[in-house]
Short mmCIF file of C-alpha atoms in Angstrom, two decimals:
data_model
loop_
_atom_site.label_atom_id
_atom_site.label_comp_id
_atom_site.label_asym_id
_atom_site.label_seq_id
_atom_site.Cartn_x
_atom_site.Cartn_y
_atom_site.Cartn_z
CA MET K 1 0.00 -0.81 -0.31
CA LYS K 2 1.13 3.24 -0.81
CA ASN K 3 2.17 6.12 2.01
CA ASP K 4 0.78 8.93 0.63
CA PHE K 5 0.90 10.33 4.09
CA THR K 6 1.65 14.59 4.31
CA GLN K 7 1.16 17.58 7.08
CA ARG K 8 -1.76 18.51 7.12
CA GLN K 9 -3.11 22.05 8.52
CA ILE K 10 -3.41 21.75 12.27
CA VAL K 11 -4.56 24.27 14.99
CA ILE K 12 -3.19 24.50 18.53
CA ILE K 13 -5.53 24.46 21.57
CA ASP K 14 -3.44 25.64 24.50
CA ALA K 15 -4.64 23.16 27.28
CA LYS K 16 -5.22 26.03 29.99
CA ASP K 17 -7.37 28.56 27.53
CA GLU K 18 -10.81 27.23 28.62
CA ASN K 19 -12.85 30.05 25.71
CA PHE K 20 -12.43 28.28 22.81
CA LEU K 21 -14.42 25.97 20.06
CA ILE K 22 -13.17 23.16 18.08
CA ILE K 23 -14.68 23.72 14.72
CA GLN K 24 -13.10 21.11 12.69
CA PRO K 25 -11.03 17.84 15.17
CA GLN K 26 -9.69 16.37 12.35
CA LEU K 27 -7.69 20.00 12.98
CA ALA K 28 -6.96 20.04 16.52
CA VAL K 29 -3.90 19.83 17.99
CA LEU K 30 -3.69 20.16 22.04
CA MET K 31 -0.91 22.45 23.56
CA ILE K 32 -0.10 21.08 27.31
CA ASP K 33 3.18 22.16 29.38
CA ASN K 34 6.37 19.78 29.32
CA PRO K 35 6.97 18.00 32.19
CA SER K 36 10.60 17.38 32.29
CA ASN K 37 11.10 20.84 31.09
CA VAL K 38 11.30 24.04 29.91
CA GLY K 39 8.60 24.28 26.58
CA LYS K 40 5.63 23.06 25.49
CA ARG K 41 4.40 19.30 24.31
CA TYR K 42 1.67 18.89 21.31
CA LEU K 43 -0.76 15.94 21.29
CA ASP K 44 -2.15 15.80 18.18
CA VAL K 45 -5.73 14.82 19.09
CA GLY K 46 -7.24 15.55 15.60
CA SER K 47 -4.77 13.03 13.55
CA LEU K 48 -6.82 10.14 14.96
CA CYS K 49 -9.81 11.41 12.99
CA TYR K 50 -7.90 9.67 10.41
CA ARG K 51 -7.65 5.89 10.21
CA ARG K 52 -3.97 5.88 8.38
CA ARG K 53 -1.34 7.68 10.74
CA GLY K 54 2.03 8.04 9.99
CA LYS K 55 5.06 8.45 12.41
CA SER K 56 5.59 12.02 13.61
CA ASP K 57 8.63 13.63 13.07
CA PRO K 58 9.73 15.65 15.48
CA HIS K 59 10.96 18.55 13.60
CA ASN K 60 6.56 19.07 13.15
CA VAL K 61 4.24 19.46 15.74
CA GLY K 62 1.39 17.39 14.02
CA CYS K 63 1.28 13.77 13.08
CA PRO K 64 1.56 13.07 8.95
CA VAL K 65 -1.39 11.37 8.12
CA ASP K 66 -3.43 9.86 4.91
CA LEU K 67 -6.01 13.02 4.08
CA SER K 68 -7.86 10.29 2.40
CA SER K 69 -8.70 8.03 5.16
CA LEU K 70 -10.43 10.77 7.28
CA ASP K 71 -13.23 9.26 9.34
CA LYS K 72 -15.72 12.42 10.41
CA ALA K 73 -17.48 9.93 12.09
CA ARG K 74 -14.72 9.78 14.53
CA ASN K 75 -15.72 13.68 14.97
CA PRO K 76 -17.34 13.52 18.57
CA PHE K 77 -14.90 11.57 19.88
CA VAL K 78 -11.86 13.53 19.13
CA GLN K 79 -14.23 16.61 20.53
CA THR K 80 -14.74 14.68 23.74
CA LEU K 81 -10.94 13.14 23.71
CA VAL K 82 -9.66 16.98 23.89
CA GLU K 83 -12.14 17.81 27.05
CA ILE K 84 -11.01 14.92 29.05
CA LEU K 85 -7.34 15.48 28.23
CA ARG K 86 -7.33 19.19 29.22
CA GLU K 87 -9.50 18.45 32.56
CA LYS K 88 -6.74 16.15 33.67
CA ARG K 89 -4.24 16.66 36.74
CA SER K 90 -1.14 17.19 35.16
CA ALA K 91 0.71 16.97 32.12
CA SER K 92 2.54 13.92 32.42
CA SER K 93 -0.99 12.05 32.85
CA ALA K 94 -2.67 13.30 30.12
CA ILE K 95 0.51 12.48 27.63
CA GLN K 96 0.12 8.91 29.19
CA ALA K 97 -3.35 8.97 28.86
CA PHE K 98 -2.92 10.35 24.98
CA ARG K 99 -0.62 7.49 24.28
CA ASN K 100 -2.35 4.51 25.62
CA ILE K 101 -5.60 5.53 23.79
CA ASN K 102 -3.56 6.18 20.47
CA ALA K 103 -2.31 2.41 21.15
CA PHE K 104 -5.47 1.38 21.09
CA ILE K 105 -7.07 3.44 18.15
CA SER K 106 -3.54 2.21 16.25
CA TRP K 107 -4.80 -1.41 16.98
CA ILE K 108 -8.43 -0.55 15.60
CA ASP K 109 -7.14 0.80 12.38
CA ALA K 110 -4.90 -2.32 12.26
CA GLN K 111 -7.53 -4.69 11.92
CA LYS K 112 -9.05 -6.21 9.06
CA GLN K 113 -12.66 -5.88 10.25
CA PRO K 114 -13.44 -2.31 10.56
CA TYR K 115 -15.02 -0.50 13.89
CA ALA K 116 -17.27 2.12 13.11
CA PHE K 117 -17.59 4.98 15.90
CA ASP K 118 -20.56 5.90 15.23
CA ASP K 119 -21.46 1.91 15.61
CA MET K 120 -21.68 1.17 19.50
CA PRO K 121 -21.74 -1.77 19.85
CA ALA K 122 -19.17 -2.12 16.70
CA LEU K 123 -16.92 -0.12 19.38
CA LYS K 124 -17.92 -2.60 22.15
CA GLN K 125 -17.08 -5.09 20.37
CA ALA K 126 -13.44 -3.51 19.38
CA TYR K 127 -13.25 -2.78 23.20
CA SER K 128 -14.15 -6.30 24.16
CA GLU K 129 -11.31 -7.41 21.64
CA TYR K 130 -9.27 -5.43 22.31
CA THR K 131 -9.34 -7.30 26.18
CA ARG K 132 -8.58 -10.62 24.48
CA TYR K 133 -5.38 -8.70 23.16
CA LEU K 134 -4.10 -7.64 25.89
CA LEU K 135 -4.91 -10.27 28.37
CA HIS K 136 -3.43 -12.51 25.44
CA ARG K 137 -0.05 -10.30 25.86
CA LEU K 138 -0.42 -10.90 29.75
CA SER K 139 -0.21 -14.89 29.33
CA SER K 140 2.15 -15.02 26.64
CA SER K 141 6.31 -16.47 27.31
CA GLY K 142 7.40 -13.21 26.53
CA ILE K 143 10.32 -14.69 24.30
CA ARG K 144 8.18 -13.25 21.04
CA GLY K 145 5.07 -12.91 22.87
CA GLN K 146 5.83 -9.31 23.74
CA ARG K 147 4.43 -10.10 26.80
CA ILE K 148 3.59 -7.08 29.25
CA LYS K 149 3.42 -6.43 32.90
CA GLN K 150 0.11 -6.84 35.05
CA SER K 151 0.23 -2.47 35.02
CA THR K 152 0.62 -1.97 31.78
CA ALA K 153 -2.25 -3.88 30.79
CA CYS K 154 -4.33 -2.16 33.32
CA GLY K 155 -3.10 1.05 31.91
CA TYR K 156 -4.09 0.05 28.08
CA GLN K 157 -7.43 -1.12 28.96
CA ALA K 158 -8.18 1.62 30.90
CA ALA K 159 -6.77 4.16 28.35
CA ALA K 160 -9.86 2.36 25.81
CA ARG K 161 -12.27 2.32 27.84
CA ILE K 162 -11.79 6.18 28.04
CA ALA K 163 -11.75 6.07 23.91
CA VAL K 164 -14.91 3.99 23.95
CA MET K 165 -16.37 6.74 26.67
CA CYS K 166 -15.99 9.30 24.64
CA ALA K 167 -17.21 8.02 21.60
CA THR K 168 -20.53 6.13 22.93
CA GLY K 169 -20.86 8.27 25.79
CA LEU K 170 -21.28 4.97 28.25
CA SER K 171 -20.80 5.60 31.87
CA GLU K 172 -17.24 4.31 33.24
CA ALA K 173 -19.70 1.58 35.29
CA GLU K 174 -21.34 0.42 31.55
CA ALA K 175 -18.13 0.26 30.00
CA ARG K 176 -16.20 -1.67 31.88
CA SER K 177 -19.43 -4.22 32.18
CA VAL K 178 -18.49 -5.12 28.39
CA ALA K 179 -15.00 -7.18 29.19
CA THR K 180 -13.68 -8.61 31.60
CA TYR K 181 -11.77 -5.84 34.18
CA ILE K 182 -8.35 -5.86 34.31
CA PRO K 183 -6.78 -5.03 37.63
CA HIS K 184 -3.61 -3.05 38.59
CA LYS K 185 -2.16 -6.45 40.55
CA ILE K 186 -3.04 -9.69 40.24
CA ASN K 187 -4.13 -10.03 43.99
CA ASN K 188 -6.98 -7.46 43.29
CA ALA K 189 -8.72 -9.70 40.66
CA ASN K 190 -11.82 -9.81 41.33
CA HIS K 191 -13.03 -12.60 38.60
CA VAL K 192 -13.76 -16.41 38.58
CA ASN K 193 -10.62 -16.23 35.36
CA LEU K 194 -9.16 -13.16 33.32
CA ASN K 195 -9.28 -15.13 30.32
CA PHE K 196 -13.09 -14.94 30.01
CA PRO K 197 -13.95 -12.24 27.69
CA ASN K 198 -16.98 -10.94 29.38
CA THR K 199 -18.33 -10.75 32.82
CA ASP K 200 -21.86 -11.99 31.98
CA ILE K 201 -20.30 -14.98 31.21
CA GLN K 202 -17.78 -15.57 34.16
CA ALA K 203 -20.40 -14.96 36.22
CA ARG K 204 -22.74 -17.98 34.34
CA THR K 205 -19.78 -20.10 34.79
CA PHE K 206 -19.22 -19.29 38.60
CA ALA K 207 -23.21 -19.73 38.90
CA ALA K 208 -23.01 -23.22 36.71
CA LEU K 209 -19.73 -24.23 38.72
CA ILE K 210 -21.61 -23.58 42.02
CA TYR K 211 -24.58 -25.46 41.30
CA TYR K 212 -22.63 -28.72 39.86
CA ILE K 213 -21.00 -28.71 43.50
CA ASP K 214 -24.21 -28.48 44.89
CA GLU K 215 -25.68 -30.84 42.60
CA ALA K 216 -22.73 -33.76 43.06
CA TYR K 217 -22.44 -33.26 46.83
CA ARG K 218 -26.21 -34.09 47.21
CA ILE K 219 -25.73 -37.24 45.19
CA LEU K 220 -22.74 -38.54 46.05
CA ILE K 221 -24.05 -37.61 50.42
CA GLY K 222 -27.75 -39.51 49.12
CA GLY K 223 -25.49 -41.96 47.93
CA ARG K 224 -24.01 -42.99 50.94
CA PHE K 225 -27.28 -42.97 53.02
CA ALA K 226 -28.89 -44.76 50.61
CA SER K 227 -26.15 -47.71 49.99
CA ALA K 228 -26.12 -47.56 54.15
CA ALA K 229 -29.77 -47.92 54.22
CA PHE K 230 -29.93 -51.09 51.66
CA ARG K 231 -26.97 -52.66 53.95
CA PHE K 232 -28.88 -52.30 57.33
CA THR K 233 -31.89 -53.92 55.57
CA GLN K 234 -29.93 -57.48 54.45
CA ARG K 235 -28.53 -57.93 57.65
#
């Protein structure tokens, strides 16, 4: 595929400026204070409106994109995301959140199956499949499987959840219920099996397991009493 990436026109938005209006989200670049030294950092949020993006150039503020890959269905998502990033308590947290959200969007754009941003079931499915992907990387051998840490997987999933919430309007609780929640630490896991993709499936599996154990115990105990009674009558 030909890489027709180009530096598009951009509009820089100061994160400290509360009086701004995003007319063309695909052009928006959020400017924040650089947490490591004097200067500014630029988060090219608007580039996420494009399905094909190139690597950022340190000599340019904006990310190169394929202009023909513009997806206007992503505009509301980007508008909301700008607000979310502006409200972060620190520049470092905004940078990390954007980096992780960018990873989720890049994963979506790398899939053969398209996930429309104006289709809630599609984005729920994307979040669920992305969780599967994270769980796979979490449990891989690490030799060639690009294994990630528990805390890293948690951060990636949390960012994906924010993206889904921005695009669909789902609440935190609603978004979290779509797929298995990945905790920050493994000892905080409160699910039956993290390899299950959905909390509803886990709940049903757990209920079935309890029912099976209870039924097996009832049959076992009942069988013992029946056997004892039979031996007693034979005496």
